[in-house]
Coordinates of C-alpha atoms and ligand atoms in Angstrom, one line a residue:
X1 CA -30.8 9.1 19.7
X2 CA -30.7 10.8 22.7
X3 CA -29.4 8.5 24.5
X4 CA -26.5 7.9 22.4
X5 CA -25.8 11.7 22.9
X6 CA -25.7 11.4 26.4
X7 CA -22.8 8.8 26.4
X8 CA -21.4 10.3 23.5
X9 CA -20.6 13.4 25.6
X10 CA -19.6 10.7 28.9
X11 CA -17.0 9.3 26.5
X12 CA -15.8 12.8 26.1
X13 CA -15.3 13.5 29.6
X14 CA -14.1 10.7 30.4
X15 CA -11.2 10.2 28.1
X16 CA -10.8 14.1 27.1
X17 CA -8.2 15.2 24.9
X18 CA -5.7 16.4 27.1
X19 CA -5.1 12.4 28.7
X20 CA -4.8 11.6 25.0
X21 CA -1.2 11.5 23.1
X22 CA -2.6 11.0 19.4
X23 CA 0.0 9.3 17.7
X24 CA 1.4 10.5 14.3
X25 CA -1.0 9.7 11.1
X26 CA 1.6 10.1 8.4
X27 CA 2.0 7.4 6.7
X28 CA -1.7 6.3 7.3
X29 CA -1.8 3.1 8.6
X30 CA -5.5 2.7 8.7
X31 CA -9.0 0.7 8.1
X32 CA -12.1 0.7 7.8
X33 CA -13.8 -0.5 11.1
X34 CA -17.5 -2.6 9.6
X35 CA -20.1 -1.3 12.7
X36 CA -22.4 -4.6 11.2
X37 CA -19.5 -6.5 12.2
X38 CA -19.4 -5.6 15.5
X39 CA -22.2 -8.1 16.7
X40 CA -21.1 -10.8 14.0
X41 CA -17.7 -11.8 15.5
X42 CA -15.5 -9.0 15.4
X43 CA -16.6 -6.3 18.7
X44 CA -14.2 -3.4 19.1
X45 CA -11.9 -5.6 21.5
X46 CA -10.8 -7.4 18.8
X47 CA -9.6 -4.5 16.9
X48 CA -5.4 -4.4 16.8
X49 CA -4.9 -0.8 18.0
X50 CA -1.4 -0.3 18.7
X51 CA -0.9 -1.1 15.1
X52 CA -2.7 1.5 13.6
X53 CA -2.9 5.1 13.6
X54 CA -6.3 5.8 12.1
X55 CA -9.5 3.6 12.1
X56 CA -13.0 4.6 9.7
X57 CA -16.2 3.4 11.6
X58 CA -18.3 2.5 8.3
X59 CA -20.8 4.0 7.9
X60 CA -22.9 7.0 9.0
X61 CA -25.2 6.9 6.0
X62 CA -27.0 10.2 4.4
X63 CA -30.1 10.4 4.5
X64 CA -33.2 12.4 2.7
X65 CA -33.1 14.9 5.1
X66 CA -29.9 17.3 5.0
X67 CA -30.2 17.5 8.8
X68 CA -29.5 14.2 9.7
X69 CA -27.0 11.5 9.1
X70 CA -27.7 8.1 10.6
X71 CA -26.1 5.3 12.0
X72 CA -28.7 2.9 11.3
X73 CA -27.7 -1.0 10.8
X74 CA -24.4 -0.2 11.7
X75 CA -24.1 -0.6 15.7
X76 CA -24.2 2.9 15.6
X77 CA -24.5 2.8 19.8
X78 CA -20.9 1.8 19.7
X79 CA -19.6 4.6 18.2
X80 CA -18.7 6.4 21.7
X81 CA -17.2 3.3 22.7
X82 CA -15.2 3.3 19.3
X83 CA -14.0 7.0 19.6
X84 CA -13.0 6.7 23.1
X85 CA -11.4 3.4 22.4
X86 CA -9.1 4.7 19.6
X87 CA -8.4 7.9 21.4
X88 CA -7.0 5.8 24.6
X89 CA -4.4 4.4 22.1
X90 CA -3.5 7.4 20.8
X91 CA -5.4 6.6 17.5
X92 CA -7.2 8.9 15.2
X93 CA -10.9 8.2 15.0
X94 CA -13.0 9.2 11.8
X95 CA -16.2 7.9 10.8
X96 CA -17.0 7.1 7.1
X97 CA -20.0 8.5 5.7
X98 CA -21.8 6.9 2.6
X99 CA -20.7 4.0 1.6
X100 CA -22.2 1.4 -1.5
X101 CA -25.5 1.5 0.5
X102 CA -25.1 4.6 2.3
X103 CA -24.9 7.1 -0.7
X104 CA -28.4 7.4 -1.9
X105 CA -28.7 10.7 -0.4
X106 CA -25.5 12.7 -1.2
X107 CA -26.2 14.5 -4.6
X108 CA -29.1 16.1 -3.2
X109 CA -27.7 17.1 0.1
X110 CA -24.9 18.8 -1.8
X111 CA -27.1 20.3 -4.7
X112 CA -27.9 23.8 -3.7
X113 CA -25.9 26.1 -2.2
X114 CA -29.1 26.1 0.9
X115 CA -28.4 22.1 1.1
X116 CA -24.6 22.6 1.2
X117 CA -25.0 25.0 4.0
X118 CA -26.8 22.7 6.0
X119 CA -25.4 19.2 5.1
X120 CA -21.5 21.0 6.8
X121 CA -23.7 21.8 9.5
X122 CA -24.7 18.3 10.0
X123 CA -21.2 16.7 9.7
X124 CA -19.2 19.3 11.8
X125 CA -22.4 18.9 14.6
X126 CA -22.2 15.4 14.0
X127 CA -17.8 15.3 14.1
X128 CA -18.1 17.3 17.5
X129 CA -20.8 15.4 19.2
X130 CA -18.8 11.8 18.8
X131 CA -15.5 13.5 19.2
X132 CA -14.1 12.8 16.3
X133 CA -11.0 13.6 14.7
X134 CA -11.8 13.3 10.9
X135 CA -14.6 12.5 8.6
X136 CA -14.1 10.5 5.8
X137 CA -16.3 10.9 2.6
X138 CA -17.5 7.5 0.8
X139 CA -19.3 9.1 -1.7
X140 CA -20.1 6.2 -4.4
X141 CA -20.2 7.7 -6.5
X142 CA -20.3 11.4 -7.6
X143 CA -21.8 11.8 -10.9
X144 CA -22.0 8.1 -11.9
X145 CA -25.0 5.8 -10.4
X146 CA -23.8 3.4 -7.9
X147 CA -26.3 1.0 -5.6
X148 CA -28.9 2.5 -8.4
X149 CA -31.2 4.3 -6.4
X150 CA -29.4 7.3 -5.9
X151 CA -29.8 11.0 -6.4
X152 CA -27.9 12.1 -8.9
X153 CA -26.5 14.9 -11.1
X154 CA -24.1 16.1 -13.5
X155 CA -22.6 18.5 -11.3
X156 CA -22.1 16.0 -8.3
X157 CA -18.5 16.8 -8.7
X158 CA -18.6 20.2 -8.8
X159 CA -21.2 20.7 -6.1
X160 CA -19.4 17.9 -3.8
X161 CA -15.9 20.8 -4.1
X162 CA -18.5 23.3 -3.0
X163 CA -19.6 21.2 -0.5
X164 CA -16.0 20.5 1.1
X165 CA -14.6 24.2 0.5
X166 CA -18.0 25.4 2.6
X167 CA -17.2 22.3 5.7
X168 CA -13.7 24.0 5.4
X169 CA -14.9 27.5 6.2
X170 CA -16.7 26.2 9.5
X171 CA -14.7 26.2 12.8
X172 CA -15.4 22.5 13.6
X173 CA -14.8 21.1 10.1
X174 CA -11.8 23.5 9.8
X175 CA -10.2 21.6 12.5
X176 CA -11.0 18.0 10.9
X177 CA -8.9 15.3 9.0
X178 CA -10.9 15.0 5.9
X179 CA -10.5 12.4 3.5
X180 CA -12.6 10.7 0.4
X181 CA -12.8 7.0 -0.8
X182 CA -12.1 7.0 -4.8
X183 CA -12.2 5.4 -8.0
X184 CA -9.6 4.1 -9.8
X185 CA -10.5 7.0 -12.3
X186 CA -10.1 10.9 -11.2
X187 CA -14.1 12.1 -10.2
X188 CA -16.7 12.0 -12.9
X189 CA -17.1 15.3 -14.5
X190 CA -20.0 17.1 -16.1
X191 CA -19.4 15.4 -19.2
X192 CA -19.2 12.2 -17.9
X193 CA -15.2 11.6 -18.1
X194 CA -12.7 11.7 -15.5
X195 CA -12.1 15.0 -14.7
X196 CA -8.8 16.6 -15.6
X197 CA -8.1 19.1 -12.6
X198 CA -8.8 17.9 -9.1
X199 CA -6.4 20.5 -7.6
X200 CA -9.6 22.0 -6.0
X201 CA -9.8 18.2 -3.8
X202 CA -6.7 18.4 -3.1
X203 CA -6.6 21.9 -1.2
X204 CA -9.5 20.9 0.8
X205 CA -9.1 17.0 1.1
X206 CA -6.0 15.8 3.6
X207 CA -6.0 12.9 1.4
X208 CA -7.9 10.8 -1.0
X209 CA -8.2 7.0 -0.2
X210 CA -7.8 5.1 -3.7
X211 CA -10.2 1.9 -3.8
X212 CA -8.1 0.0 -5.3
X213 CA -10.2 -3.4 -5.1
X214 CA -13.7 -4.7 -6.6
X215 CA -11.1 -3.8 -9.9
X216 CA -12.3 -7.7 -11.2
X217 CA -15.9 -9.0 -9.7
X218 CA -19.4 -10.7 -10.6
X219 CA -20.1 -8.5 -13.5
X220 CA -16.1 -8.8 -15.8
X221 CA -16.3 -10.9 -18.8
X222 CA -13.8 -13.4 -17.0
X223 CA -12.0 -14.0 -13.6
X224 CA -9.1 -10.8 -13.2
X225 CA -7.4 -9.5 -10.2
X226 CA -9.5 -8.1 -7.4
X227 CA -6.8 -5.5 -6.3
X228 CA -4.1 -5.1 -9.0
X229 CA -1.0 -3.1 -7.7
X230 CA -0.3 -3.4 -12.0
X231 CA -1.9 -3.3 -15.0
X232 CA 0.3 -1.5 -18.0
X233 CA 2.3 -5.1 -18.1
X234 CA -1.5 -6.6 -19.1
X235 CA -2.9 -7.0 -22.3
X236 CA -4.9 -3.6 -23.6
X237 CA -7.8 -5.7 -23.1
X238 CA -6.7 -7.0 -19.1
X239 CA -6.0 -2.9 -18.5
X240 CA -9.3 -2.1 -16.4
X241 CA -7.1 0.0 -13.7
X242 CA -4.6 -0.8 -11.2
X243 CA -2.9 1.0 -8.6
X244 CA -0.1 2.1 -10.7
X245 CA -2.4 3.3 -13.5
X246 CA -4.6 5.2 -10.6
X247 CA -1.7 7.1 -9.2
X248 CA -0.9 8.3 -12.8
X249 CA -4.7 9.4 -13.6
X250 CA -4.9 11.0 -10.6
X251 CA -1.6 12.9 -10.3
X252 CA -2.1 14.1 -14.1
X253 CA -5.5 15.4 -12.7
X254 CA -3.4 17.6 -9.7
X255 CA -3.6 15.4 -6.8
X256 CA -0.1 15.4 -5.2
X257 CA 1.0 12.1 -4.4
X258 CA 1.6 12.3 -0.9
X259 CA -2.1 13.1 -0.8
X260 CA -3.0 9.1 -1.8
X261 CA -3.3 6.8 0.4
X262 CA -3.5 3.3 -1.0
X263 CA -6.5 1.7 -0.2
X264 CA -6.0 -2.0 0.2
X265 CA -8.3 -5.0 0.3
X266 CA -7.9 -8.7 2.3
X267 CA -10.7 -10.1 1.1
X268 CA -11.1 -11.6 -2.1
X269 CA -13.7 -12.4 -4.9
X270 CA -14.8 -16.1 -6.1
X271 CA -15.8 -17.3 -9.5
X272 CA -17.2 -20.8 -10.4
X273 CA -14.2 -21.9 -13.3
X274 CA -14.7 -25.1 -14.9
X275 CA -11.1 -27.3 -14.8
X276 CA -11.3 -27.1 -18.3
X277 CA -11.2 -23.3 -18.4
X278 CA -9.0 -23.0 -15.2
X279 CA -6.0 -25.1 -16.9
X280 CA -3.7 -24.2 -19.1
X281 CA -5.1 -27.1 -21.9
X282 CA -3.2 -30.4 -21.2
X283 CA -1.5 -28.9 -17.8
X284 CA -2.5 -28.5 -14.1
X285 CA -1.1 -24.5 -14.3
X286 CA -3.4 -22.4 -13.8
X287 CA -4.8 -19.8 -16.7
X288 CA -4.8 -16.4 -16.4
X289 CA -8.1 -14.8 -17.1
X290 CA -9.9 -17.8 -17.5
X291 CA -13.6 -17.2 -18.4
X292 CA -16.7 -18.0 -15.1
X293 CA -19.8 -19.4 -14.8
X294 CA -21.7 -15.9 -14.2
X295 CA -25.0 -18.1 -13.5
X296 CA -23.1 -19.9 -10.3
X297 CA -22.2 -17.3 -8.0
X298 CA -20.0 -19.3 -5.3
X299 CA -21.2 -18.6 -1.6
X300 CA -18.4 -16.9 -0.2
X301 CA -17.3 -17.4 3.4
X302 CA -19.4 -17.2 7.0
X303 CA -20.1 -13.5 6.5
X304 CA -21.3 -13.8 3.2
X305 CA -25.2 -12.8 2.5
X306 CA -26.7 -16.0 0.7
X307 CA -29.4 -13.5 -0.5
X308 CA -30.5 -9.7 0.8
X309 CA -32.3 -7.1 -0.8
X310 CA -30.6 -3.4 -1.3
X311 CA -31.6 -0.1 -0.3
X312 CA -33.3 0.1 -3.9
X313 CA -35.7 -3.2 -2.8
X314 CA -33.5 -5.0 -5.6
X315 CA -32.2 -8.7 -4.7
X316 CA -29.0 -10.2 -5.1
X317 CA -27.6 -13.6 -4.8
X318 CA -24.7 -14.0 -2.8
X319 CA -21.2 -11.7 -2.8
X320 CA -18.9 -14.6 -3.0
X321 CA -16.5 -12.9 -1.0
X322 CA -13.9 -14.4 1.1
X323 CA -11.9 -12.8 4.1
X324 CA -8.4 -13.7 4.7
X325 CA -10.1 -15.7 7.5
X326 CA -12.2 -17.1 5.4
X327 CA -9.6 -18.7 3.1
X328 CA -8.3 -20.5 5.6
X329 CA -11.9 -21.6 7.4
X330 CA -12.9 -22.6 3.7
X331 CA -10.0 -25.1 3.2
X332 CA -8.0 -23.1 0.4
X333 CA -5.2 -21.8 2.6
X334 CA -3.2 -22.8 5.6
X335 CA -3.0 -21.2 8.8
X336 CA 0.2 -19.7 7.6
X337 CA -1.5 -18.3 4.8
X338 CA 0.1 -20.7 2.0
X339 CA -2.1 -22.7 -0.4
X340 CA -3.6 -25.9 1.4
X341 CA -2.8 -29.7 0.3
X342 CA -4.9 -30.3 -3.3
X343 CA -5.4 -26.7 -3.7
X344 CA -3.7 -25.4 -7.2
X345 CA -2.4 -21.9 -7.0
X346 CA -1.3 -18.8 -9.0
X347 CA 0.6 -15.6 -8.4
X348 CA 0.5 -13.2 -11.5
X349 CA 3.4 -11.1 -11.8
X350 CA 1.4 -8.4 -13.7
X351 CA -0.8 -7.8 -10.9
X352 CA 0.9 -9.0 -8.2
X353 CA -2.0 -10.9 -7.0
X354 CA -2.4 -14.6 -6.4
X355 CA -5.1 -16.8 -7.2
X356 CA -6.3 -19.9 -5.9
X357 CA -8.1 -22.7 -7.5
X358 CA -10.2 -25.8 -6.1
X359 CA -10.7 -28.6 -8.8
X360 CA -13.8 -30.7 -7.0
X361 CA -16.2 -27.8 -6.2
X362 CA -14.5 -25.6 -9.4
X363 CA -14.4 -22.8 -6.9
X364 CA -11.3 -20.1 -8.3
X365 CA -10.2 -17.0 -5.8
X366 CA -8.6 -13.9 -6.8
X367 CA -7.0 -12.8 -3.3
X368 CA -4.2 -11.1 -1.7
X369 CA -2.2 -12.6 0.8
X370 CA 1.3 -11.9 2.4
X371 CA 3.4 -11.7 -0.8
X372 CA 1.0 -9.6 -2.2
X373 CA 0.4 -7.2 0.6
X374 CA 4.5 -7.0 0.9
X375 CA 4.5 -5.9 -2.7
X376 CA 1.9 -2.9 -2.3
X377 CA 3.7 -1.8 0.9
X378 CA 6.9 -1.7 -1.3
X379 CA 5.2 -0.1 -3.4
X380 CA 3.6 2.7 -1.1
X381 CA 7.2 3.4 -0.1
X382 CA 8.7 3.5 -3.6
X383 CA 6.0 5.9 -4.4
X384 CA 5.8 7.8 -1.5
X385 CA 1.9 7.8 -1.1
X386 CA 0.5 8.8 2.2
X387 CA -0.1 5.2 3.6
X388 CA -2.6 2.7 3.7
X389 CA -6.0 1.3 4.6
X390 CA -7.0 -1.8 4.7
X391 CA -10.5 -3.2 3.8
X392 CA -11.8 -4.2 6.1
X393 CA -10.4 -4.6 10.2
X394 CA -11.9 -7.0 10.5
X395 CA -11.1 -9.8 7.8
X396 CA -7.3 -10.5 8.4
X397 CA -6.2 -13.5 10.5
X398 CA -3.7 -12.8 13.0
X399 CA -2.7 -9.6 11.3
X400 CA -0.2 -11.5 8.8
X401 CA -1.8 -8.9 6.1
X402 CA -1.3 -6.0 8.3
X403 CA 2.1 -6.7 9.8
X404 CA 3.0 -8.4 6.1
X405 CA 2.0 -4.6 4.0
X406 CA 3.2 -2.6 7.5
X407 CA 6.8 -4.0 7.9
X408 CA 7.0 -3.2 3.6
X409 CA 6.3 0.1 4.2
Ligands
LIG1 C1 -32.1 19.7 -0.5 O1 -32.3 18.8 0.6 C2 -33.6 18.4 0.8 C3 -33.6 17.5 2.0 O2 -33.2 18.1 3.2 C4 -34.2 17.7 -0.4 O3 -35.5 17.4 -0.1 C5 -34.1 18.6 -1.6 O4 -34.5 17.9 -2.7 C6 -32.6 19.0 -1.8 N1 -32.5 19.9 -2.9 C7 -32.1 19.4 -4.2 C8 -32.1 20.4 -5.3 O5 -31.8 18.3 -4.3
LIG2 C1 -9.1 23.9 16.2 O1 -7.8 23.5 16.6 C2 -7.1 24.5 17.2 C3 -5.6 24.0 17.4 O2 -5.6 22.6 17.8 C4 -7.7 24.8 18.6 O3 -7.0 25.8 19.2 C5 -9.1 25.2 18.3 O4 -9.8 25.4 19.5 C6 -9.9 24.2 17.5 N1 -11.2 24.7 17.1 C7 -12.3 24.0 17.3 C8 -13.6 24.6 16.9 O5 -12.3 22.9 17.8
LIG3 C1 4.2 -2.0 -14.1 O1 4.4 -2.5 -15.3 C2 5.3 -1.8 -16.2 C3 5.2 -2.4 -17.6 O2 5.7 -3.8 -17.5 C4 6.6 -1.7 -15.6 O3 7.5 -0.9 -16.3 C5 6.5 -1.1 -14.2 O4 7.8 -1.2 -13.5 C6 5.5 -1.9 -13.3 N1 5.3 -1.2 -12.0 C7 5.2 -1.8 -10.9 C8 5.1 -1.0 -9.7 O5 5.2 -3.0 -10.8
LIG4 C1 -12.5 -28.8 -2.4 O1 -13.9 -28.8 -2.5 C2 -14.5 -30.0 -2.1 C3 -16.0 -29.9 -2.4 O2 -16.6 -28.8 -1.8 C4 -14.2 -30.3 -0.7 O3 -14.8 -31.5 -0.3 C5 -12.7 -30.4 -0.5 O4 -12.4 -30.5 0.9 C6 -12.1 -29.1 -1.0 N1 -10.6 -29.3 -1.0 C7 -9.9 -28.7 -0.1 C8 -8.4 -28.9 -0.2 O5 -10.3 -27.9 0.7

């Protein structure tokens, strides 16, 4: 730890602010920077800087003490090097804090007005030690159980406003870009619904970051969109949230819409579809909401875990998930990004998401690819959200998704 400090405050000599010409951050063109990833493939050289303005280093995870977040399993030593890195291109640098697995610890730490105290303490020590320019809050998720060990209580939301209202008041976080990651559906509130006035968020919050992905995974009843930009053109029963359907909970609920930013994902999620469900019966099109195998979880591509246990010593299979990257390395797509040679494909018009379907090892992908990404960045504009970011740095290929949703926008 100490040691970390000690380059921490190097890397703040050593670039200082005044070198530094911080480019503008509206729109957000952002993402979230994986720290696991680092040492996997993907070190902070690899990162496209000059085409973003803000990057999330995921995750500085809570922890049971309020006086302590920590960067454990994430390459956390590389934070200095990330800070200073983004700041030499003129690029906002904020860390994530939470995350699925990183969450555990936040009910508590916001649960008493002592604990609130302390835990804006901790971030605003923790912003100025790494130098950086905003803190975004991955809380997964307030009032509603997430990885299913965490703390938890009906007043999460409440307590979490307290929480952001008090970081507000200090002279560090005063200064600070601060930003949450969100459900489709407006914070959980003491009753358990969405809550109906986040006006609060918005007056202390730069901007929420909508997750608009995971929409369709392991646990639906059949294979649906991963990141739908639509859903109101689906059937009632296809209608489980969407980007469009977001922006009108959340806007209803008092968060201005300049105050979204669209969060957007390049990965995508696999399901093992038999041909007979895939087809449209008698036809080589492909179905829409076909039903899965839930027993045969697919392995997804070289990043994918074929088995880890979870923070709450629970087990799970493997993800299934597939980069961009991985799309191509697996065979489904070309290095252009178009559906390979005996590969069947699908773009719903609903969703504006494509799908992609492989008959021998009855492997179907719900993804996003160029068209898709052009659409949400149309979108973005249209709508006049705050911007974007992108899930996760690290899993587009050649930046076609980035330069694809950035030249829409
Ligand atoms: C306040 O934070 C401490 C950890 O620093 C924790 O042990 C305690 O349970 C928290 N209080 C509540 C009511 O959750
Ligand atoms: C907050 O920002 C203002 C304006 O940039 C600056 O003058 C002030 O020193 C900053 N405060 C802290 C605690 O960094
Ligand atoms: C979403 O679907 C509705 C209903 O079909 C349509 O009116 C609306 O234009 C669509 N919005 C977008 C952004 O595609
Ligand atoms: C489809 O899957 C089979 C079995 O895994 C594999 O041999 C084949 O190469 C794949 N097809 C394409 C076009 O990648």
């Amino acid at each position: 730890m100490l040691s970390i400090f000690a380059i921490s405050l190097l890397a703040l000599s050593a670039v200082g602010v005044s070198t530094r010409t911080a480019r503008p951050t509206s729109p957000v063109v952002g993402a979230w920077y994986a720290g696991w990833h680092a040492t996997e493939g993907f070190p902070l050289s690899s990162v496209s800087w000059k085409k973003y303005n803000t990057l999330y280093y995921s995750f500085a995870i809570t922890t049971s003490s309020v006086d302590r977040l920590s960067l454990a399993g994430n390459n956390g030593d590389l934070l200095p090097r990330f800070v200073s890195d983004a700041h030499s291109y003129g690029v906002a640098a904020h860390v994530a804090v939470g995350g699925w697995l990183g969450s555990v610890w936040f009910s508590s730490s916001v649960a008493t007005s002592e604990n609130r105290t302390a835990f804006a303490n901790t971030v605003a020590k923790f912003a100025h030690n790494y130098n950086i320019d905003g803190i975004h809050f991955d809380w997964e998720y307030p009032g509603r159980q997430g990885v299913g060990c965490n703390t938890i209580s009906v007043d999460d939301t409440t307590n979490f406003l307290k929480f952001l209202q008090e970081l507000r008041q200090n002279p560090i976080g005063a200064n600070l870009t601060l930003s949450a990651a969100v459900s489709l559906a407006p914070f959980t509130d003491a009753s358990g619904s969405p809550s109906t006035d986040v006006s609060g968020f918005a007056h202390v919050l730069d901007y929420i970051i909508l997750r608009n992905f995971d929409v369709w995974g392991s646990l639906s009843e059949h294979v649906g969109p991963n990141a739908p930009l639509n859903d109101t053109c689906a059937s009632s029963a296809n209608q489980q949230g969407s980007a469009v359907s977001a922006i009108k909970a959340w806007t209803a609920a008092g968060m201005p819409v300049n105050q979204i930013v669209l969060g957007v994902d390049n990965s995508g999620h696999s399901y093992s579809v038999s041909p007979s469900a895939a087809f449209e019966s008698g036809t080589k099109t492909l179905a829409s909401y076909p039903a899965f195998d839930a027993s045969k979880q697919p392995l997804g591509d070289a990043w994918d875990d074929t088995g880890s246990v979870d923070v709450c010593g629970v087990s799970h299979g493997p993800g299934g998930t597939f980069r961009f990257w991985g799309l191509i390395d697996g065979g489904f797509l070309t290095g252009e990004g178009t559906p390979a040679d005996g590969i069947y494909y699908r773009y719903d018009e609903c969703s504006q998401t494509p799908y992609v379907y492989n008959e021998t090892s009855q492997v179907m992908i719900s993804y996003d690819n160029l068209q898709s990404f052009a659409a949400k960045g149309k979108f973005i504009k249209e709508t006049g959200l705050r911007g974007f970011t992108m899930r996760e740095a690290a899993g587009d290929h050649l930046d076609m998704l980035l330069d694809s949703i950035s030249s829409a926008i």
